Each structure stands twice: as structure tokens, then as C-alpha cells.
Short mmCIF file of C-alpha atoms in Angstrom, two decimals:
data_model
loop_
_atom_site.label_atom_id
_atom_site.label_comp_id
_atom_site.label_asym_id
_atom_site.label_seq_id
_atom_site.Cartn_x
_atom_site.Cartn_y
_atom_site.Cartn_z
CA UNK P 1 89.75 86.52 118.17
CA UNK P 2 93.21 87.25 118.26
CA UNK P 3 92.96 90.75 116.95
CA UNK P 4 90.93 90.96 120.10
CA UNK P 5 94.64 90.54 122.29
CA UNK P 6 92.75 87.11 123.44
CA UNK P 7 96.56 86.05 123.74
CA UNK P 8 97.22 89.17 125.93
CA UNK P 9 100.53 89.85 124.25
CA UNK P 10 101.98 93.06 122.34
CA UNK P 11 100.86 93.52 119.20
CA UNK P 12 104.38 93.25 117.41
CA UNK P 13 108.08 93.02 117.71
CA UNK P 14 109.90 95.45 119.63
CA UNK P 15 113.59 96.88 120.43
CA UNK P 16 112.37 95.97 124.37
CA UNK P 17 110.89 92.82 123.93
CA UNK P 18 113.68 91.62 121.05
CA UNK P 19 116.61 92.87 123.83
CA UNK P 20 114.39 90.74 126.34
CA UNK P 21 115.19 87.72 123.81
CA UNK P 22 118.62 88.36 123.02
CA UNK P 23 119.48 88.11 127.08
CA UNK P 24 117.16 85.36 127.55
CA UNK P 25 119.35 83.26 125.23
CA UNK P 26 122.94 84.85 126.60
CA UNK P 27 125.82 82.55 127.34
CA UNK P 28 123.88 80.00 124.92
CA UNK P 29 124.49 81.67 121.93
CA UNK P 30 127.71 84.02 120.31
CA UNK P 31 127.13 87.82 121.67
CA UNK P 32 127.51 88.80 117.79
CA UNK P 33 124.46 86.75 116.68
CA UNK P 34 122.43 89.19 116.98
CA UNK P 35 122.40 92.56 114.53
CA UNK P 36 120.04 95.54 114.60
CA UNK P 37 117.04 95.18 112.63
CA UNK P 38 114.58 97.60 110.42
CA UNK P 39 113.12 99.97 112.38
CA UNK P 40 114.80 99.40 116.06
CA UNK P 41 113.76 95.44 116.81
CA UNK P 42 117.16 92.93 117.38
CA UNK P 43 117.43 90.47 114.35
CA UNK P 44 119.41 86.56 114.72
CA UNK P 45 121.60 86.54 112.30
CA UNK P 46 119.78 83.25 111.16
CA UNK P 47 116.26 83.27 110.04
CA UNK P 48 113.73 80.59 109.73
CA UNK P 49 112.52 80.26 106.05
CA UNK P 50 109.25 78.42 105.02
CA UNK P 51 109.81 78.26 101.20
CA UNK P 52 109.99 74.42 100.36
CA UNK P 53 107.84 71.85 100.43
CA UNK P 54 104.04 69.98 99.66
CA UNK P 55 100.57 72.04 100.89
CA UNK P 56 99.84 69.03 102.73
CA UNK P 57 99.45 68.01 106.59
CA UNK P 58 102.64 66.34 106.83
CA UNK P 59 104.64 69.33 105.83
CA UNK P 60 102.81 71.41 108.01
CA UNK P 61 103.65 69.62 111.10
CA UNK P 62 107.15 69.47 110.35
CA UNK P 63 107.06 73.36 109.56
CA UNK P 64 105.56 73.49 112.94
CA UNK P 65 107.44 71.66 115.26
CA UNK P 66 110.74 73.05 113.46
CA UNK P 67 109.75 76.16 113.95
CA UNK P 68 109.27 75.75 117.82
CA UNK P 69 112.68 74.01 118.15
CA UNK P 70 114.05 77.11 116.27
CA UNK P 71 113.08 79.77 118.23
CA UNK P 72 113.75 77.90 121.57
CA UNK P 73 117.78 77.52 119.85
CA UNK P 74 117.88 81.01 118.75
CA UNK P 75 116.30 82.46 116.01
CA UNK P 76 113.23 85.44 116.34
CA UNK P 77 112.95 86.12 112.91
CA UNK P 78 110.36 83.98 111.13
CA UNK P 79 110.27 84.43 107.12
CA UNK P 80 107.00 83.48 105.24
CA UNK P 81 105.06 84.54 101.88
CA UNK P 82 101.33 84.38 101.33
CA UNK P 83 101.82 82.02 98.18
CA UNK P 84 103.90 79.40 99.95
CA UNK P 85 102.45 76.31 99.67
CA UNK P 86 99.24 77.88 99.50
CA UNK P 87 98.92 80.19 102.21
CA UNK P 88 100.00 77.03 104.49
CA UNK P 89 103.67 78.20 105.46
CA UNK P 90 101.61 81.19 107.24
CA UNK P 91 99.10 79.69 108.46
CA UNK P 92 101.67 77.20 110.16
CA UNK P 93 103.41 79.64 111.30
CA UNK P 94 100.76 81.22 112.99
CA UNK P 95 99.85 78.43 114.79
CA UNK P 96 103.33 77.43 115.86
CA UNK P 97 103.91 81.22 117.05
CA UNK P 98 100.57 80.99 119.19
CA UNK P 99 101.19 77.66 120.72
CA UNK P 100 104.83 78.86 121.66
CA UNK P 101 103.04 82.37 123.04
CA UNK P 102 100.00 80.65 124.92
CA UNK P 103 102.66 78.23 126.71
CA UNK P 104 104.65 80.99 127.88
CA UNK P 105 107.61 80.08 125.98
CA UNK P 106 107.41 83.51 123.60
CA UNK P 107 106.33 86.79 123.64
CA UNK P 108 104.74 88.48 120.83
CA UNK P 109 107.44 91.35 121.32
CA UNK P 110 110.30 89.08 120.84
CA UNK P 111 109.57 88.16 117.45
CA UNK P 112 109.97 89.26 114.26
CA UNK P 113 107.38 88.36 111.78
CA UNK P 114 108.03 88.71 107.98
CA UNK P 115 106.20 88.26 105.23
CA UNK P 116 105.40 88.90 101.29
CA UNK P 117 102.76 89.81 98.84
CA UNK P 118 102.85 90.35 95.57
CA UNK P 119 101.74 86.63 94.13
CA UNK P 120 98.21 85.81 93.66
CA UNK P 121 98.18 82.93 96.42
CA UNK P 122 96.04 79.93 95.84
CA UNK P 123 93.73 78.24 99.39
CA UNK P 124 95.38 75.79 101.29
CA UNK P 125 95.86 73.27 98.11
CA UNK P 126 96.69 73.87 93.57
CA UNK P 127 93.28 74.35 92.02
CA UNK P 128 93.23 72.29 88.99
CA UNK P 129 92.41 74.93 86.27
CA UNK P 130 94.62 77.63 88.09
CA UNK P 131 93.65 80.89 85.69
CA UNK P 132 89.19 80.12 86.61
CA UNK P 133 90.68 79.62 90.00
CA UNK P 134 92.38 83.50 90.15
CA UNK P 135 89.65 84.48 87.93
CA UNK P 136 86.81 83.67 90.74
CA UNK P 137 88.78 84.68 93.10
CA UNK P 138 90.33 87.92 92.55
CA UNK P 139 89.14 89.37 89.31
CA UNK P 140 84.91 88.35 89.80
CA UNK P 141 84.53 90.10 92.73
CA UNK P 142 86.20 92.59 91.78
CA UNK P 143 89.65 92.92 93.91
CA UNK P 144 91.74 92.90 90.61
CA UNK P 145 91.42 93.79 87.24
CA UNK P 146 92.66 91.44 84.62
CA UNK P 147 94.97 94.63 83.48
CA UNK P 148 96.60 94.69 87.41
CA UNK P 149 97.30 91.07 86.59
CA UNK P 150 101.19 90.09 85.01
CA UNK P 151 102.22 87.26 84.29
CA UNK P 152 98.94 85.18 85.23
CA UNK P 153 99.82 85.49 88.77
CA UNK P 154 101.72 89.13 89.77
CA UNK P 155 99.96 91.94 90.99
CA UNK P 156 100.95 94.97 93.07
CA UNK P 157 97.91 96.84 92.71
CA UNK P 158 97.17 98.75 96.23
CA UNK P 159 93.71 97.23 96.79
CA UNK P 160 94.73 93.84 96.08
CA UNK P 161 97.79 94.50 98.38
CA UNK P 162 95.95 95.90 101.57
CA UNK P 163 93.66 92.84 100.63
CA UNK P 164 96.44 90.59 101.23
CA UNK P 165 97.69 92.45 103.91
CA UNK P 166 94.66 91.30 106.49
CA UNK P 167 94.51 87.72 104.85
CA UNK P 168 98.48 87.46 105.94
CA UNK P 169 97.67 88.60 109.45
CA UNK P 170 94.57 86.45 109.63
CA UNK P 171 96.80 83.77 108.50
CA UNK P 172 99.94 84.60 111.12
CA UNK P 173 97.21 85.02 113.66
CA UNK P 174 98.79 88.54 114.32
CA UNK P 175 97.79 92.40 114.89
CA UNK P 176 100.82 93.54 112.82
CA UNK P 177 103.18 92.31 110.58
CA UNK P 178 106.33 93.17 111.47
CA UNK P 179 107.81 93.53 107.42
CA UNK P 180 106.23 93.39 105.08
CA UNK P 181 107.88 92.74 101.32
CA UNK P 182 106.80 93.38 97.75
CA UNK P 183 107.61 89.42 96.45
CA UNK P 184 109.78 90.05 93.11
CA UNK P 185 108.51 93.19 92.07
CA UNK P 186 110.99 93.17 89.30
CA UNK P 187 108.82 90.22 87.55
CA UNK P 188 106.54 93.21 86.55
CA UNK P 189 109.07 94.65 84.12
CA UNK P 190 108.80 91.58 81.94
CA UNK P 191 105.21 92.65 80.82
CA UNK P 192 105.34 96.53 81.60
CA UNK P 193 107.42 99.49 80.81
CA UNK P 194 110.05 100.87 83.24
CA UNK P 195 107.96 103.48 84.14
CA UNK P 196 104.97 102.26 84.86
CA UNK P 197 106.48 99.29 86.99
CA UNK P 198 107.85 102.19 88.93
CA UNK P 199 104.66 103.94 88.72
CA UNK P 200 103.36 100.85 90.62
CA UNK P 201 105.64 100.36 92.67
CA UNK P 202 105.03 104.24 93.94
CA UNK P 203 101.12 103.39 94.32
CA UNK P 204 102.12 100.21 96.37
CA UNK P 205 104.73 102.32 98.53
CA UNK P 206 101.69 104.65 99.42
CA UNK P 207 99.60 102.18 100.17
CA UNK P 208 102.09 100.12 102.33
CA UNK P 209 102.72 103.30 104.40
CA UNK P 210 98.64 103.74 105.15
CA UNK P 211 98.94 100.08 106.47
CA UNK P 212 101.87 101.30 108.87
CA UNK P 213 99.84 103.98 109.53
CA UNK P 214 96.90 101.91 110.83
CA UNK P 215 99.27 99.24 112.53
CA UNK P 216 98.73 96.48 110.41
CA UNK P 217 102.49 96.43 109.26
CA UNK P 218 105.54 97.94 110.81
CA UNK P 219 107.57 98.36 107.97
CA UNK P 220 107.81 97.35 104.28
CA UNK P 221 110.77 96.20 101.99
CA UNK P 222 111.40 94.76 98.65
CA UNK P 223 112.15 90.72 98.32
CA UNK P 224 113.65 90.21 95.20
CA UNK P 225 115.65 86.99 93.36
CA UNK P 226 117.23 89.08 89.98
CA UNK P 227 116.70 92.85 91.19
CA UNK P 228 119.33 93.58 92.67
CA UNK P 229 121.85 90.87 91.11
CA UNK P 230 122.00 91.50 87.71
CA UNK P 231 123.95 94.21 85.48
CA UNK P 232 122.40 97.58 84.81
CA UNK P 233 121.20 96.53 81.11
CA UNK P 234 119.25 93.67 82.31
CA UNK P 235 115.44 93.92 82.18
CA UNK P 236 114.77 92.78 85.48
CA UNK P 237 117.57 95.80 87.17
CA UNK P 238 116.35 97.67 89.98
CA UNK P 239 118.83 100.42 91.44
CA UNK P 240 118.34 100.54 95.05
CA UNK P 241 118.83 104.46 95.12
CA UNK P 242 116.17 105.00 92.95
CA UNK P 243 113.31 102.79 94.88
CA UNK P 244 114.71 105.42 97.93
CA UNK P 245 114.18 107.90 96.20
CA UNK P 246 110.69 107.01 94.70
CA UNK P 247 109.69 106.57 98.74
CA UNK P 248 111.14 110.20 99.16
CA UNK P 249 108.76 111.43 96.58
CA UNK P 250 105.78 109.70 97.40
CA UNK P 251 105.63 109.85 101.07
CA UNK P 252 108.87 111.78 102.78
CA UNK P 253 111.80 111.31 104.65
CA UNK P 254 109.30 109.55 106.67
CA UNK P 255 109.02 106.66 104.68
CA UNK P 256 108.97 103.31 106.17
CA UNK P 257 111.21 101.52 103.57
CA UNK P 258 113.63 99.68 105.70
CA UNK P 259 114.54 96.36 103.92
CA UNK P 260 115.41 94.39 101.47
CA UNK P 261 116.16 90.44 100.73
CA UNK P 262 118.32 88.54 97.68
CA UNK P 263 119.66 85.64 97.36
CA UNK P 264 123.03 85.31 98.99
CA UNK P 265 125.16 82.18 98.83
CA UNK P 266 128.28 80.35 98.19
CA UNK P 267 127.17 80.78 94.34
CA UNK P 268 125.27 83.96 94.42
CA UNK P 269 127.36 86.32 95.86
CA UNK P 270 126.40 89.31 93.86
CA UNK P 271 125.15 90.92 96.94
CA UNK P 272 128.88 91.52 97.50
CA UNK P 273 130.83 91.24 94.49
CA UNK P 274 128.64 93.05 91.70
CA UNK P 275 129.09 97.30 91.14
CA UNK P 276 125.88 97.40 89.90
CA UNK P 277 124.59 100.02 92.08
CA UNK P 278 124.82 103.99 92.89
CA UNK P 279 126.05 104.66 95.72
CA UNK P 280 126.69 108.68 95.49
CA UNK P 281 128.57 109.15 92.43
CA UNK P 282 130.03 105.95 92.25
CA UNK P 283 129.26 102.37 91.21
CA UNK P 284 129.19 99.99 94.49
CA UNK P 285 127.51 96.69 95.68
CA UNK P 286 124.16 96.52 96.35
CA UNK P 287 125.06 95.94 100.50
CA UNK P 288 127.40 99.47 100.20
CA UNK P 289 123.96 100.66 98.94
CA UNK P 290 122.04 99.35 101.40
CA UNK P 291 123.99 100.75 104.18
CA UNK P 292 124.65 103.87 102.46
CA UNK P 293 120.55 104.48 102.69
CA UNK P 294 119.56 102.79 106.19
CA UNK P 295 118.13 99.62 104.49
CA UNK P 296 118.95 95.99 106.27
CA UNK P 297 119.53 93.39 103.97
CA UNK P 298 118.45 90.34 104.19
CA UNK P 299 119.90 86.86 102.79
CA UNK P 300 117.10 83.92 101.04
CA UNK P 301 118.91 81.01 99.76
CA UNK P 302 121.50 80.80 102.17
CA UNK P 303 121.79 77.11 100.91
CA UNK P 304 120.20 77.46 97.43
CA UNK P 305 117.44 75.48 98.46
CA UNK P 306 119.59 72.52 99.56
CA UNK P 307 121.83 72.37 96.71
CA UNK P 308 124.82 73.68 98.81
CA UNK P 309 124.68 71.04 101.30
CA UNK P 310 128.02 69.40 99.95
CA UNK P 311 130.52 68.40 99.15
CA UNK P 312 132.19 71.85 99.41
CA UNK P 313 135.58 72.97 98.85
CA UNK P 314 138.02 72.39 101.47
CA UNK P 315 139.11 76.12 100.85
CA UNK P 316 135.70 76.56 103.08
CA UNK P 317 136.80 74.54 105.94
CA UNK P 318 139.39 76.18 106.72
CA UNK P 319 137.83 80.22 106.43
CA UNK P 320 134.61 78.97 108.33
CA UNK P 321 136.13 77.85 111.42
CA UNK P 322 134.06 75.78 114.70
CA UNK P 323 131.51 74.66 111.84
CA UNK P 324 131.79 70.68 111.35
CA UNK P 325 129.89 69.88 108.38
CA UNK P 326 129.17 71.57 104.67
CA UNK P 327 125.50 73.20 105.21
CA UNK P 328 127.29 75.09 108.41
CA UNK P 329 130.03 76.08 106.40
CA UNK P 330 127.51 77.02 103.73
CA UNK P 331 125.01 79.15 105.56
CA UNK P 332 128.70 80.22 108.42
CA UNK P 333 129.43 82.03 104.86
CA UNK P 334 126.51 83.73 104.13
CA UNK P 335 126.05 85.06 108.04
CA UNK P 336 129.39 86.16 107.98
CA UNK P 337 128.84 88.40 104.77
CA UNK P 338 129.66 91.84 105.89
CA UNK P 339 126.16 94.13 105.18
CA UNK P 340 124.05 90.74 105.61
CA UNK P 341 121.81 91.06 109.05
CA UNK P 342 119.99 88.00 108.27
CA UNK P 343 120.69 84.89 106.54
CA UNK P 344 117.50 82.80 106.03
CA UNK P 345 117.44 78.84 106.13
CA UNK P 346 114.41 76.78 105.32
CA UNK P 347 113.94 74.17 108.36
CA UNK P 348 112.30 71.04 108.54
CA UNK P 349 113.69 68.47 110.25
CA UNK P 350 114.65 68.63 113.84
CA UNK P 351 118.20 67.43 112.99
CA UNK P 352 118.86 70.23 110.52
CA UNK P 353 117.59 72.67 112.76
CA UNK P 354 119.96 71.47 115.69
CA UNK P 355 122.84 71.60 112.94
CA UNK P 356 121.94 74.98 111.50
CA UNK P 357 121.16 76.54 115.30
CA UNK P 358 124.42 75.40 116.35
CA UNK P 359 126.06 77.96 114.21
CA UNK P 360 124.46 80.60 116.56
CA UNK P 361 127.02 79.75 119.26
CA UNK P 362 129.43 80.83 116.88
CA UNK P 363 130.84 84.05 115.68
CA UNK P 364 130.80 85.04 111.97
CA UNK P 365 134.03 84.29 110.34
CA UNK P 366 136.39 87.20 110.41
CA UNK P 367 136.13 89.75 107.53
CA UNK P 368 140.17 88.63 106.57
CA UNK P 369 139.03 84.63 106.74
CA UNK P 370 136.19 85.74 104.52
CA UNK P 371 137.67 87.98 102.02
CA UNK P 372 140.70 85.20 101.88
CA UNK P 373 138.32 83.00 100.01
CA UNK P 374 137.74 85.11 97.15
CA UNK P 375 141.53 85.67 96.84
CA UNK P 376 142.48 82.06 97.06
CA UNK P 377 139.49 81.15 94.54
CA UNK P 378 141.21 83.62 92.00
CA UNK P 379 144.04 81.92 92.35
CA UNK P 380 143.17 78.56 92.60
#
């Protein structure tokens, strides 16, 4: 049992053991690829994402095996959800992670495991009738009520979330998660009132910080896809200062709210480019937020699930410099946002992991080469 520290490893990332990455991989990779990370542990600026793809065997051995080539190229920080494909993405990635730890290639220290909750997950394949399937599962035994339940298949209530909690570390074949995210907590306010998604969201903080408390999670964080993108008078809106805030109230300045992801590309730049959120008294982008509060943001979609592969501008070519083909220059952009620790690519080929690991060698494009883009696009 690994809980049992049968792989005699740490029980989580650390700012020792991620350091004792970092200089493993020296004069292979750019000095600035890695960023401080949530909570003390060094992040790569590129992330291994495990979004895409079939619950089926195939997938999961090239999940696997791309994962392995990843981490041995340069990447410790290994993105998953409970309802990807099924529960399969972490359970592949467990397996992967042991088989690179139990060959001496890894330490658990090194690592930095992330994943969600928040989606009612289906077992390894799609049930057929997928409401009796949640219904037998969750709500007959008792773990949810059908009232915790939006949108067929969104819950945050706290028991369902410490549930999920242990399956996710059963799955990742790990002591601790290392973050942990509410997945799209903003889908809530599409069936509930403001305040009681914030109400929720409160009970879910408290809960997440008992789970630090007894080591099953090091930190937690929000994952969002609208959230933090759209205007104030959008239903889906969340203001960063006030989910700060709302962790103030219901636990301290203690809190262990570190993080939070959106989708940051070529064509979602809002990250950047939208005053949608306080910051003090004024109106400022959601990563001015971020750092204005401690949080580390983190990048999904870095190529919009392949649809920014190419053909891109040639505007891009020139600002992303030392990258040789589109999905570089693509996912070159996204690292290179300033605020962004961590931009997240799905891998599952060897050959796009050799392309997108390549970019590690790299530095990020310089904050004039970047900001140049916007200007010439304006005036293009």
C-alpha cells in the first residue's frame, strides 16, 4: 500500500526536493524555466495536461509513456482532474509517476501533483444511462443529495469533496496532493444564486483546509474556463478579491488558497488584457490580481486543445524567437505571459512532447517582443 511509504519516498512536493530537480536538469534547460510555485515548491514553466482523449487502453499508454518522456525533458508539474476520461488520466498518471519513482528516475519531492474535483466522475468507462449511473453512485448511498447536485453532474458539497479527495489520491497512488482545484466552480451560478454559490464555495474552502490539515492536500485553488474571463455583468463572474476574502473569513490569514488556472492562449488572452478585476481601488487584470494577493496562476489551453497548432501569423515568428514551428510559437506565447507560472500542454505523442519540451531550453520571449504583438495586431 502506497499510503504505507511502500515506495519509500516523501510524501509530496517540496521547495528541497523541486530545487533538487531544477539542478538535476541545469545546462539542459533555460535557467528561467523554472518559476516559484504555491506554497514554496519550484514550478516548469510547462505543465503536462491530461485533458483529451478516449477512456480506453490505448490512450492510457500513450498518457503514460508521454508522461515519462516529459518529466525526463523537463517538466515536474503534472495536471489531472478526477472526471478525465473517467478517472483514467489519474489513474495513468499514477502509475507512470510510480514506475518513474520505483526506477529511480523521480522522487516523490520533485513533483508537483495537481488535480480537480468538483465533477461527478464516472469509473474507468461512460455508463450508458449516465443520471441511474450518478444516482447509484453518489446520491443511494448517501454521499450527495440530489439538492448538492447542479447541473446533473456539479457538486461542491464538502462530504462529496473530501470523498473525492481520497479517491484522487488512491487514483495518483499518492499520500498528498500537492493542489488541489475546485473544477469550474462558476458552473454553479447557472442554477444557484450568487450567494449561495459563495456560500458553497465558503463550506468547500473549510473543508479543503481540514484536508491540508490532515496532509491529504497541500494547497487548494480554483480551476476555472469563464470565471475569471468574462465582464463583471456576466453570470458566470468571479472577482478574485472576493474568493480572498471569503478564505479570510472562513479560515484566516492562514488560508491555504494559493492558485488559480484559466485558459490562456493566442485567442484567450483575457488573463492579460481584460480590467475585470479589483485590484485595490482600481479595475486591473485578473494576473495584476493574482499577484496583488499571492495567488500563482496557472495557464489550461495553452493550445486550445490543438486548434492553435497553425498556421499562425507570421507577426508570431518573429516576437517568439528560437521556436521553429507554430505549436512552439503558440504555447512560447503563453509561457512568456508575464503573471503566468505555468502554461499547461496536453501530451501524447512522443514527437509532440520532444517539440513542446524543446521550448524549455528556451527563455520566455522578452516582455517588449511580447507586448509588440498586441501593438502591431492593433495596427495591422
Amino acid at each position: 500500500d502506497f499510503r504505507d511509504g511502500a515506495l519509500g519516498v516523501a510524501k509530496a512536493a517540496t521547495p528541497d526536493g523541486t530545487r533538487r530537480y531544477r539542478e538535476r536538469l541545469a545546462g539542459r534547460v533555460s535557467a528561467t524555466h523554472f518559476r516559484s510555485g504555491p506554497g514554496g515548491p519550484t514550478l516548469a514553466s510547462l505543465g503536462f495536461g491530461t485533458y483529451l482523449g478516449d477512456p480506453d487502453d490505448a490512450t492510457d499508454a500513450a498518457y503514460g509513456a508521454a508522461l515519462v518522456a516529459a518529466v525526463n525533458l523537463g517538466t515536474n508539474v503534472l495536471d489531472t482532474a478526477a472526471n478525465y476520461r473517467a478517472q483514467r488520466s489519474e489513474r495513468v498518471v499514477g502509475l507512470a509517476l510510480s514506475a518513474l519513482i520505483g526506477a529511480g528516475e523521480l522522487t516523490r519531492d520533485e513533483v508537483v501533483v495537481c488535480t480537480k474535483g468538483g465533477y461527478l466522475p464516472f469509473d474507468g468507462a461512460y455508463p450508458a444511462d449516465p443520471g441511474r449511473w450518478i444516482y447509484e453512485t453518489y446520491v443511494k448511498p448517501g454521499l450527495l443529495a440530489p439538492a448538492d447536485i447542479v447541473g446533473g453532474g456539479h457538486s461542491l458539497a464538502p462530504r462529496y469533496l473530501l470523498h473525492q479527495i481520497d479517491r484522487s489520491r488512491a487514483n495518483l497512488r499518492v499520500d498528498t496532493i500537492d493542489l488541489y482545484y475546485l473544477h469550474n466552480p462558476e458552473s454553479q451560478l447557472a442554477a444557484v444564486g450568487r450567494d449561495e454559490v459563495f456560500a458553497r464555495i465558503g463550506r468547500a474552502f473549510a473543508a479543503l483546509e481540514r484536508a491540508v490539515g490532515a496532509g491529504k492536500i497541500g494547497c487548494y485553488g480554483l480551476a476555472t474556463w469563464n470565471a475569471f474571463r468574462v465582464a463583471p455583468d456576466a453570470r458566470e463572474y468571479l472577482a478574485l478579491a472576493d474568493l480572498v476574502a471569503l478564505a479570510e473569513r472562513e479560515i484566516g490569514p492562514g488560508h491555504h488558497f494559493r492558485a488559480v488556472q484559466l485558459p490562456c492562449n493566442l485567442a484567450m488572452t483575457e488573463a492579460v488584457t481584460a480590467r475585470h478585476q479589483p485590484v485595490g481601488n482600481r479595475l486591473g487584470s485578473l494576473v495584476e490580481a493574482a499577484d496583488h494577493h499571492g495567488i500563482t496562476v496557472v495557464a489550461s489551453a495553452s493550445l486550445l486543445q490543438g486548434k492553435l497548432t497553425g498556421p499562425l501569423p507570421e507577426v508570431l515568428g518573429h516576437a517568439m524567437e528560437g521556436c521553429t514551428t507554430d505549436p512552439q510559437r503558440a504555447i512560447q506565447f503563453v509561457r512568456s505571459t508575464p503573471g503566468i507560472t505555468t502554461a499547461l500542454v496536453g501530451m501524447r505523442q512522443g514527437a509532440h512532447v520532444e517539440e513542446n519540451l524543446a521550448l524549455a531550453r528556451l527563455p520566455p520571449a522578452s516582455r517588449d517582443a511580447y507586448l509588440r504583438l498586441f501593438t502591431e495586431e492593433q495596427t495591422s
